[in-house]
Amino acid sequence: MLPRTADAVVIGAGAAGLMCAIEAGKRGRRVVVLEHNAQAGRKILISGGGRCNFTNIDTRPDNFLSANPHFAKSALARYTPREFVNLVEKHGIAYHEKTLGQLFCDRSARDILDMLENECTAAGVEIATRCAVQSVTAGFTVDTSQGTIAASSLVIATGGLSVPKIGATPFAYNAARQFGLRIVQCRPALVPFTFSPQDRERYAGLEGVSAAVAARAGGSEFREKLLFTHRGVSGPAILQASSYWRPGNTVEIDLLPGVDLAAELRGRRASGDRAEARTVAACHLPKRLADRWSAVHVPSMPVATLSDRQIEAIADSYHRWQFVPAGTEGYEKAEVTAGGIDTADLSSKTMEAKRVPGLYFIGEAVDVTGQLGGFNFQWAWASGYSAGQYA
Ligand SMILES: Cc1cc2nc3c(=O)[nH]c(=O)nc-3n(C[C@H](O)[C@H](O)[C@H](O)COP(=O)(O)OP(=O)(O)OC[C@H]3O[C@@H](n4cnc5c(N)ncnc54)[C@H](O)[C@@H]3O)c2cc1C
């Protein structure tokens, strides 16, 4: 049975909501978390390929996108990756750094969820699952499928729009509008691009091929892997670039970062090499990619016969491949939602709505979006922790 009152009601038992509940509970607040799924933390369980990239030890404010890039600083400084690692170590969870400061569980993301649920129990937090919220009124009163609950603090932690099939809803944005907060337009981020029909035809047959590239969009560059898919391109470099991309804009890929292809081709020409450019490119790229690339972009001529102009054009086609994505794979495939509750309407210290005392927004619902690599969870922990000190 849902209690009729609490000190704080948290809607959404995800990363941010659970962290907030733990902190508020530790302060002696009677906290109830409402979750419409049958279990808490479903997104935690599928995160990081099932191993949960739970933080990034190199977290800095510039790993986040927001209309106000300064907003996240306060919470990120208040609750650092080290603090979350301390919690993980206190619970004896084995973890490792995979790459670039990204910390993953050795065993399973389940360890992180168990840890949060155990911390909730220790802090006296009650989690009501299968609890659908029907309406919220000022004061605060929350009508749910399990009855009505009243509380002086209300924390909205229902996340963004990504992956609706595991329970994402626009609840936070609707609640924000209801209470007069503004929304920065939402868009899928950390998401694969789709090709135009023409590009799909051009690059057909490359599905499954990957290469280490530099991907550029919206003035940012990411050096990681690109993966060709049936519908377009994905892989960490593309996911990162997608967060900075806007519809209609060009994406630029360097398929050979750190290689001076023009110099290599000139060198081969000087020695009278009869090989084609694709053979030279295939020294650095999967052969299937070099072959396909040449079929689409490169004249079929021995290197020895290329003019300077042709060499420059060939090198450019590899170093500055430009395409305009038809779009993205959308919220079904997006790891996060960029945009969200306008930070101008929230306190950066407490995450409380400036004009609605007692109402808090945390986690992915807020217009703070991390890059790939554990930053989104770090934001969830940090914003949840901050609100938990006051809710
Ligand atoms: C496939 C995938 C892998 C990811 N891997 C990583 C990773 O390894 N590292 C990383 O940092 N980030 C990762 N992310 C992003 C990360 O999972 C999210 O940024 C993070 O979970 C956001 O936390 P949150 O608490 O704000 O929202 P969520 O974790 O989404 O939690 C929101 C909760 O609210 C509930 N809810 C929604 N609407 C309602 C409603 N109306 N009533 C009641 N409850 C509701 C949801 O069911 C959910 O339990 C991944 C995302 C995806 C999709």
Short mmCIF file of C-alpha atoms and ligand atoms in Angstrom, two decimals:
data_model
loop_
_atom_site.label_atom_id
_atom_site.label_comp_id
_atom_site.label_asym_id
_atom_site.label_seq_id
_atom_site.Cartn_x
_atom_site.Cartn_y
_atom_site.Cartn_z
CA MET A 1 0.00 0.00 0.00
CA LEU A 2 1.21 3.43 -0.90
CA PRO A 3 1.51 5.64 2.20
CA ARG A 4 -0.78 8.67 2.12
CA THR A 5 1.98 11.10 2.99
CA ALA A 6 5.74 11.41 2.70
CA ASP A 7 8.29 14.18 3.14
CA ALA A 8 9.53 13.73 -0.41
CA VAL A 9 8.04 11.91 -3.38
CA VAL A 10 10.43 11.05 -6.19
CA ILE A 11 8.86 10.13 -9.54
CA GLY A 12 11.10 7.76 -11.53
CA ALA A 13 13.30 5.01 -10.05
CA GLY A 14 16.19 5.46 -12.46
CA ALA A 15 19.75 6.52 -11.76
CA ALA A 16 18.97 10.10 -10.70
CA GLY A 17 15.80 9.30 -8.76
CA LEU A 18 17.40 6.50 -6.73
CA MET A 19 20.46 8.61 -5.90
CA CYS A 20 18.25 11.52 -4.79
CA ALA A 21 16.07 9.21 -2.68
CA ILE A 22 19.10 7.69 -0.95
CA GLU A 23 20.48 11.11 -0.03
CA ALA A 24 17.15 12.50 1.15
CA GLY A 25 16.51 9.29 3.11
CA LYS A 26 19.92 9.57 4.81
CA ARG A 27 18.82 13.00 6.06
CA GLY A 28 15.92 11.34 7.84
CA ARG A 29 13.31 12.35 5.28
CA ARG A 30 10.47 9.89 4.62
CA VAL A 31 10.95 9.23 0.92
CA VAL A 32 8.71 7.33 -1.49
CA VAL A 33 9.84 6.63 -5.07
CA LEU A 34 7.12 6.01 -7.69
CA GLU A 35 8.06 3.92 -10.73
CA HIS A 36 5.63 2.85 -13.45
CA ASN A 37 7.73 -0.12 -14.58
CA ALA A 38 7.59 -3.45 -12.77
CA GLN A 39 11.17 -2.94 -11.63
CA ALA A 40 13.48 -0.03 -10.83
CA GLY A 41 16.44 0.97 -12.98
CA ARG A 42 15.72 -0.80 -16.25
CA LYS A 43 17.95 1.57 -18.17
CA ILE A 44 20.80 0.94 -15.76
CA LEU A 45 20.50 -2.79 -16.53
CA ILE A 46 20.86 -2.32 -20.30
CA SER A 47 23.54 0.37 -20.06
CA GLY A 48 27.09 -0.06 -21.24
CA GLY A 49 26.19 -3.28 -23.08
CA GLY A 50 24.99 -4.76 -19.76
CA ARG A 51 28.11 -3.73 -17.84
CA CYS A 52 27.09 -0.12 -17.05
CA ASN A 53 29.70 2.52 -17.78
CA PHE A 54 28.80 4.07 -14.44
CA THR A 55 31.10 7.09 -14.49
CA ASN A 56 34.09 8.68 -16.16
CA ILE A 57 37.02 9.55 -13.93
CA ASP A 58 37.97 12.45 -16.24
CA THR A 59 34.56 14.16 -16.03
CA ARG A 60 34.75 17.88 -16.80
CA PRO A 61 31.98 20.42 -17.44
CA ASP A 62 32.92 20.54 -21.12
CA ASN A 63 31.85 16.90 -21.49
CA PHE A 64 28.27 18.19 -21.35
CA LEU A 65 25.97 20.02 -23.76
CA SER A 66 23.46 22.53 -22.47
CA ALA A 67 22.03 25.90 -23.49
CA ASN A 68 23.87 27.08 -20.35
CA PRO A 69 27.23 25.27 -20.24
CA HIS A 70 27.91 26.63 -16.72
CA PHE A 71 24.81 25.14 -15.11
CA ALA A 72 26.18 21.63 -14.49
CA LYS A 73 29.39 22.83 -12.81
CA SER A 74 27.99 23.18 -9.30
CA ALA A 75 26.45 19.70 -9.06
CA LEU A 76 29.43 18.06 -10.80
CA ALA A 77 31.80 19.66 -8.29
CA ARG A 78 29.62 18.68 -5.36
CA TYR A 79 29.45 15.00 -6.29
CA THR A 80 32.50 13.82 -8.20
CA PRO A 81 33.24 10.51 -9.96
CA ARG A 82 35.52 9.66 -7.00
CA GLU A 83 32.54 9.80 -4.67
CA PHE A 84 30.58 7.37 -6.80
CA VAL A 85 33.63 5.10 -7.07
CA ASN A 86 33.88 5.14 -3.26
CA LEU A 87 30.28 3.92 -3.09
CA VAL A 88 30.99 1.19 -5.66
CA GLU A 89 34.07 0.09 -3.69
CA LYS A 90 32.15 0.15 -0.39
CA HIS A 91 29.81 -2.42 -1.93
CA GLY A 92 32.71 -4.57 -3.15
CA ILE A 93 31.74 -4.22 -6.82
CA ALA A 94 34.56 -5.18 -9.17
CA TYR A 95 35.15 -2.67 -11.97
CA HIS A 96 37.73 -1.69 -14.55
CA GLU A 97 38.70 1.25 -16.71
CA LYS A 98 37.96 0.27 -20.28
CA THR A 99 39.34 3.29 -22.09
CA LEU A 100 39.43 7.09 -21.82
CA GLY A 101 38.50 7.15 -18.11
CA GLN A 102 35.36 5.03 -18.65
CA LEU A 103 34.62 2.78 -15.65
CA PHE A 104 32.58 -0.38 -16.23
CA CYS A 105 31.44 -3.22 -13.93
CA ASP A 106 33.52 -6.37 -14.35
CA ARG A 107 30.44 -8.54 -13.91
CA SER A 108 27.12 -6.88 -14.61
CA ALA A 109 25.15 -3.64 -14.47
CA ARG A 110 22.94 -5.53 -12.01
CA ASP A 111 25.64 -4.84 -9.39
CA ILE A 112 25.02 -1.08 -9.67
CA LEU A 113 21.25 -1.45 -9.41
CA ASP A 114 21.56 -3.83 -6.44
CA MET A 115 23.87 -1.32 -4.77
CA LEU A 116 21.36 1.53 -5.23
CA GLU A 117 18.44 -0.59 -4.04
CA ASN A 118 20.39 -1.71 -0.97
CA GLU A 119 21.32 1.90 -0.20
CA CYS A 120 17.63 2.81 -0.53
CA THR A 121 16.66 0.09 1.94
CA ALA A 122 19.36 1.24 4.38
CA ALA A 123 18.10 4.82 4.12
CA GLY A 124 14.46 3.76 4.73
CA VAL A 125 13.36 4.66 1.19
CA GLU A 126 10.22 2.99 -0.10
CA ILE A 127 10.06 2.15 -3.82
CA ALA A 128 6.57 1.62 -5.29
CA THR A 129 6.81 -0.16 -8.65
CA ARG A 130 3.97 -0.63 -11.18
CA CYS A 131 2.79 2.75 -9.96
CA ALA A 132 1.46 4.93 -12.78
CA VAL A 133 1.24 8.62 -11.97
CA GLN A 134 -2.03 10.09 -13.17
CA SER A 135 -1.72 13.70 -12.10
CA VAL A 136 0.27 16.06 -9.92
CA THR A 137 -1.10 19.15 -8.24
CA ALA A 138 0.67 22.00 -6.49
CA GLY A 139 1.33 21.53 -2.84
CA PHE A 140 2.08 18.60 -3.72
CA THR A 141 -0.50 15.87 -4.26
CA VAL A 142 0.24 12.97 -6.59
CA ASP A 143 -2.58 10.78 -7.88
CA THR A 144 -1.41 7.33 -8.89
CA SER A 145 -2.78 3.94 -9.89
CA GLN A 146 -2.09 2.91 -6.26
CA GLY A 147 -3.77 5.84 -4.55
CA THR A 148 -2.96 9.43 -3.64
CA ILE A 149 0.17 10.58 -1.85
CA ALA A 150 0.95 14.07 -0.54
CA ALA A 151 4.44 15.46 0.12
CA SER A 152 6.08 18.84 0.66
CA SER A 153 8.88 18.00 -1.80
CA LEU A 154 8.35 16.57 -5.26
CA VAL A 155 11.29 15.38 -7.34
CA ILE A 156 10.74 14.63 -11.03
CA ALA A 157 13.32 12.09 -12.21
CA THR A 158 11.54 10.41 -15.11
CA GLY A 159 14.41 10.82 -17.58
CA GLY A 160 14.20 11.66 -21.29
CA LEU A 161 12.47 10.21 -24.34
CA SER A 162 15.08 7.66 -25.39
CA VAL A 163 14.08 4.01 -25.63
CA PRO A 164 10.32 4.21 -25.08
CA LYS A 165 10.06 0.41 -25.09
CA ILE A 166 11.66 0.26 -21.64
CA GLY A 167 9.43 2.93 -20.16
CA ALA A 168 10.59 6.39 -21.27
CA THR A 169 7.79 8.98 -21.19
CA PRO A 170 7.51 12.75 -21.67
CA PHE A 171 6.24 13.04 -18.08
CA ALA A 172 8.96 15.44 -16.91
CA TYR A 173 8.38 17.88 -19.76
CA ASN A 174 4.62 17.86 -19.25
CA ALA A 175 5.03 18.43 -15.51
CA ALA A 176 7.51 21.24 -16.18
CA ARG A 177 5.04 22.97 -18.52
CA GLN A 178 2.25 22.49 -16.01
CA PHE A 179 4.28 24.36 -13.38
CA GLY A 180 5.36 27.10 -15.80
CA LEU A 181 8.97 26.00 -16.48
CA ARG A 182 10.39 26.36 -19.97
CA ILE A 183 11.70 23.55 -22.17
CA VAL A 184 14.72 23.60 -24.46
CA GLN A 185 13.60 21.67 -27.54
CA CYS A 186 14.38 17.97 -27.21
CA ARG A 187 16.20 15.89 -29.81
CA PRO A 188 17.68 12.39 -29.94
CA ALA A 189 21.42 12.39 -29.14
CA LEU A 190 24.15 9.73 -29.07
CA VAL A 191 22.27 8.20 -31.95
CA PRO A 192 23.23 6.58 -35.31
CA PHE A 193 22.80 8.56 -38.55
CA THR A 194 20.73 7.29 -41.48
CA PHE A 195 21.88 7.73 -45.08
CA SER A 196 19.94 9.34 -47.91
CA PRO A 197 18.70 6.76 -50.47
CA GLN A 198 21.59 7.79 -52.75
CA ASP A 199 24.24 7.28 -50.07
CA ARG A 200 22.65 4.02 -49.03
CA GLU A 201 23.12 2.76 -52.55
CA ARG A 202 26.68 4.13 -52.78
CA TYR A 203 27.84 2.47 -49.57
CA ALA A 204 25.76 -0.72 -49.83
CA GLY A 205 27.74 -3.77 -48.83
CA LEU A 206 29.75 -2.01 -46.12
CA GLU A 207 27.44 -3.09 -43.27
CA GLY A 208 29.53 -4.33 -40.35
CA VAL A 209 32.75 -2.66 -41.55
CA SER A 210 34.38 -0.37 -38.99
CA ALA A 211 37.33 2.01 -39.01
CA ALA A 212 39.05 4.38 -36.59
CA VAL A 213 38.08 7.84 -37.86
CA ALA A 214 37.74 11.48 -36.86
CA ALA A 215 34.08 12.56 -37.11
CA ARG A 216 33.21 16.25 -37.16
CA ALA A 217 29.84 17.94 -36.67
CA GLY A 218 28.79 21.31 -35.29
CA GLY A 219 32.41 22.37 -34.67
CA SER A 220 33.32 19.32 -32.53
CA GLU A 221 35.58 16.44 -33.52
CA PHE A 222 35.68 12.90 -32.13
CA ARG A 223 38.42 10.36 -32.84
CA GLU A 224 36.91 6.95 -32.33
CA LYS A 225 35.42 4.11 -34.32
CA LEU A 226 32.83 4.42 -37.08
CA LEU A 227 30.66 1.47 -38.03
CA PHE A 228 28.66 1.12 -41.24
CA THR A 229 25.15 -0.19 -40.61
CA HIS A 230 22.30 -1.30 -42.89
CA ARG A 231 20.75 2.16 -42.66
CA GLY A 232 23.76 4.47 -42.31
CA VAL A 233 26.60 4.88 -39.83
CA SER A 234 27.04 4.32 -36.11
CA GLY A 235 29.90 3.58 -33.70
CA PRO A 236 31.24 5.83 -30.93
CA ALA A 237 32.62 8.54 -33.23
CA ILE A 238 29.23 8.92 -34.94
CA LEU A 239 27.21 8.75 -31.71
CA GLN A 240 29.36 11.53 -30.26
CA ALA A 241 29.07 13.68 -33.39
CA SER A 242 25.28 13.18 -33.52
CA SER A 243 24.82 15.19 -30.32
CA TYR A 244 26.33 18.23 -32.06
CA TRP A 245 24.51 17.76 -35.36
CA ARG A 246 21.37 19.55 -36.51
CA PRO A 247 19.09 18.34 -39.35
CA GLY A 248 20.31 19.47 -42.76
CA ASN A 249 23.89 20.00 -41.59
CA THR A 250 26.92 18.28 -43.07
CA VAL A 251 28.96 15.67 -41.22
CA GLU A 252 32.64 15.38 -42.13
CA ILE A 253 34.66 12.21 -41.63
CA ASP A 254 38.41 11.74 -41.85
CA LEU A 255 38.71 8.04 -42.71
CA LEU A 256 42.49 8.21 -42.33
CA PRO A 257 43.22 10.46 -39.34
CA GLY A 258 46.95 10.83 -38.72
CA VAL A 259 47.79 9.53 -42.21
CA ASP A 260 49.05 11.86 -44.96
CA LEU A 261 47.56 9.99 -47.91
CA ALA A 262 48.61 12.65 -50.46
CA ALA A 263 52.26 12.35 -49.34
CA GLU A 264 52.07 8.55 -49.57
CA LEU A 265 50.58 8.71 -53.05
CA ARG A 266 53.24 11.20 -54.20
CA GLY A 267 55.96 8.96 -52.77
CA ARG A 268 54.56 5.96 -54.65
CA ARG A 269 54.22 8.01 -57.84
CA ALA A 270 57.89 9.03 -57.60
CA SER A 271 58.89 5.37 -57.54
CA GLY A 272 56.67 4.62 -60.57
CA ASP A 273 54.23 2.45 -58.59
CA ARG A 274 51.57 0.85 -60.87
CA ALA A 275 49.27 0.06 -57.89
CA GLU A 276 45.98 1.93 -57.58
CA ALA A 277 45.17 4.40 -54.79
CA ARG A 278 42.85 1.87 -53.15
CA THR A 279 45.80 -0.46 -52.56
CA VAL A 280 47.60 2.35 -50.76
CA ALA A 281 44.48 3.22 -48.73
CA ALA A 282 43.99 -0.47 -47.89
CA CYS A 283 47.29 -0.33 -45.94
CA HIS A 284 45.33 1.73 -43.38
CA LEU A 285 41.70 0.69 -43.85
CA PRO A 286 39.71 -2.55 -44.10
CA LYS A 287 40.06 -3.74 -47.70
CA ARG A 288 36.29 -3.83 -48.24
CA LEU A 289 36.07 -0.14 -47.32
CA ALA A 290 39.06 0.90 -49.45
CA ASP A 291 37.66 -1.01 -52.44
CA ARG A 292 34.18 0.42 -52.12
CA TRP A 293 35.55 3.90 -51.57
CA SER A 294 37.60 3.76 -54.68
CA ALA A 295 34.69 2.43 -56.72
CA VAL A 296 32.63 5.49 -55.67
CA HIS A 297 35.19 8.29 -55.35
CA VAL A 298 38.50 7.45 -56.98
CA PRO A 299 39.52 7.09 -60.65
CA SER A 300 40.79 3.63 -61.50
CA MET A 301 44.35 4.61 -62.49
CA PRO A 302 47.86 3.52 -61.49
CA VAL A 303 49.34 5.88 -58.89
CA ALA A 304 52.28 6.52 -61.22
CA THR A 305 49.98 8.28 -63.69
CA LEU A 306 48.10 10.56 -61.24
CA SER A 307 48.43 14.33 -61.50
CA ASP A 308 48.97 16.49 -58.39
CA ARG A 309 45.36 17.59 -58.67
CA GLN A 310 44.09 14.01 -58.79
CA ILE A 311 46.21 13.07 -55.79
CA GLU A 312 44.78 15.98 -53.78
CA ALA A 313 41.23 15.03 -54.80
CA ILE A 314 41.74 11.38 -53.84
CA ALA A 315 43.28 12.32 -50.49
CA ASP A 316 40.42 14.73 -49.84
CA SER A 317 37.82 12.06 -50.53
CA TYR A 318 39.32 10.00 -47.67
CA HIS A 319 40.23 12.82 -45.29
CA ARG A 320 37.18 15.00 -45.84
CA TRP A 321 34.29 12.70 -46.63
CA GLN A 322 31.24 14.91 -46.33
CA PHE A 323 27.64 13.76 -46.26
CA VAL A 324 24.32 15.14 -45.08
CA PRO A 325 22.53 12.47 -43.05
CA ALA A 326 18.90 11.88 -44.00
CA GLY A 327 18.27 11.90 -40.26
CA THR A 328 18.95 9.82 -37.15
CA GLU A 329 17.59 6.52 -35.92
CA GLY A 330 15.46 8.55 -33.47
CA TYR A 331 14.51 7.98 -29.85
CA GLU A 332 14.19 4.21 -30.39
CA LYS A 333 17.97 4.00 -30.74
CA ALA A 334 19.19 7.21 -29.05
CA GLU A 335 21.18 6.71 -25.87
CA VAL A 336 20.01 10.06 -24.52
CA THR A 337 17.71 13.00 -25.09
CA ALA A 338 19.40 16.35 -25.59
CA GLY A 339 17.49 19.47 -24.53
CA GLY A 340 14.92 19.29 -21.76
CA ILE A 341 13.95 21.39 -18.73
CA ASP A 342 15.47 24.84 -19.23
CA THR A 343 18.22 25.27 -16.64
CA ALA A 344 17.39 28.98 -16.44
CA ASP A 345 14.34 27.93 -14.40
CA LEU A 346 16.31 25.73 -11.94
CA SER A 347 18.77 26.39 -9.13
CA SER A 348 22.13 24.91 -10.11
CA LYS A 349 22.87 24.23 -6.43
CA THR A 350 19.67 22.42 -5.46
CA MET A 351 17.95 21.61 -8.80
CA GLU A 352 14.81 23.20 -7.34
CA ALA A 353 12.48 25.15 -9.65
CA LYS A 354 13.17 28.82 -9.04
CA ARG A 355 9.52 29.80 -8.98
CA VAL A 356 8.01 26.62 -7.45
CA PRO A 357 9.48 25.91 -4.01
CA GLY A 358 9.68 22.19 -3.26
CA LEU A 359 9.66 21.09 -6.90
CA TYR A 360 12.89 19.56 -8.24
CA PHE A 361 13.99 18.22 -11.66
CA ILE A 362 17.04 15.97 -11.98
CA GLY A 363 18.85 13.66 -14.39
CA GLU A 364 18.35 13.37 -18.12
CA ALA A 365 15.07 15.34 -18.07
CA VAL A 366 17.12 18.49 -17.50
CA ASP A 367 18.85 20.29 -20.39
CA VAL A 368 22.25 18.80 -19.52
CA THR A 369 23.47 16.02 -21.84
CA GLY A 370 26.71 14.14 -21.45
CA GLN A 371 29.01 12.89 -24.15
CA LEU A 372 29.45 9.14 -24.56
CA GLY A 373 31.58 7.48 -21.88
CA GLY A 374 29.87 7.45 -18.47
CA PHE A 375 29.10 11.17 -18.33
CA ASN A 376 25.33 10.78 -18.43
CA PHE A 377 25.33 8.59 -15.34
CA GLN A 378 27.70 10.99 -13.61
CA TRP A 379 25.19 13.77 -14.28
CA ALA A 380 22.36 11.58 -12.94
CA TRP A 381 24.32 10.85 -9.74
CA ALA A 382 25.47 14.46 -9.28
CA SER A 383 22.11 16.11 -9.93
CA GLY A 384 20.35 13.47 -7.83
CA TYR A 385 22.81 13.94 -4.99
CA SER A 386 22.39 17.73 -5.07
CA ALA A 387 18.60 17.62 -4.96
CA GLY A 388 18.78 14.94 -2.26
CA GLN A 389 20.44 17.41 0.12
CA TYR A 390 17.37 19.67 0.02
CA ALA A 391 14.27 17.70 -1.11
C1 LIG B 1 21.05 1.55 -24.34
C2 LIG B 1 21.58 2.62 -23.43
C3 LIG B 1 22.83 2.48 -22.86
C4 LIG B 1 23.35 3.49 -22.03
N1 LIG B 1 24.57 3.31 -21.47
C5 LIG B 1 25.08 4.28 -20.70
C6 LIG B 1 26.34 4.10 -20.05
O1 LIG B 1 26.94 3.03 -20.11
N2 LIG B 1 26.85 5.16 -19.34
C7 LIG B 1 26.16 6.34 -19.19
O2 LIG B 1 26.65 7.24 -18.51
N3 LIG B 1 24.94 6.50 -19.73
C8 LIG B 1 24.39 5.50 -20.47
N4 LIG B 1 23.15 5.67 -21.00
C9 LIG B 1 22.39 6.89 -20.65
C10 LIG B 1 21.84 6.72 -19.22
O3 LIG B 1 21.24 5.45 -19.10
C11 LIG B 1 20.81 7.81 -18.88
O4 LIG B 1 21.35 9.08 -19.18
C12 LIG B 1 20.43 7.74 -17.41
O5 LIG B 1 19.84 6.50 -17.13
C13 LIG B 1 19.47 8.86 -17.05
O6 LIG B 1 19.06 8.69 -15.71
P1 LIG B 1 17.65 9.24 -15.23
O7 LIG B 1 17.49 8.74 -13.84
O8 LIG B 1 17.55 10.67 -15.48
O9 LIG B 1 16.59 8.54 -16.19
P2 LIG B 1 16.24 7.00 -16.35
O10 LIG B 1 17.38 6.14 -15.95
O11 LIG B 1 15.69 6.87 -17.72
O12 LIG B 1 15.10 6.75 -15.27
C14 LIG B 1 13.81 7.31 -15.39
C15 LIG B 1 12.83 6.39 -14.69
O13 LIG B 1 11.56 7.01 -14.66
C16 LIG B 1 10.59 6.06 -15.01
N5 LIG B 1 9.44 6.77 -15.57
C17 LIG B 1 9.36 7.41 -16.77
N6 LIG B 1 8.15 7.96 -16.90
C18 LIG B 1 7.46 7.68 -15.77
C19 LIG B 1 6.17 7.99 -15.31
N7 LIG B 1 5.33 8.71 -16.08
N8 LIG B 1 5.78 7.55 -14.09
C20 LIG B 1 6.62 6.83 -13.32
N9 LIG B 1 7.88 6.50 -13.71
C21 LIG B 1 8.30 6.93 -14.91
C22 LIG B 1 11.29 5.17 -16.03
O14 LIG B 1 10.65 3.92 -16.14
C23 LIG B 1 12.68 5.07 -15.41
O15 LIG B 1 12.78 4.01 -14.48
C24 LIG B 1 22.59 4.66 -21.80
C25 LIG B 1 21.32 4.79 -22.35
C26 LIG B 1 20.80 3.78 -23.15
C27 LIG B 1 19.43 3.96 -23.74
#
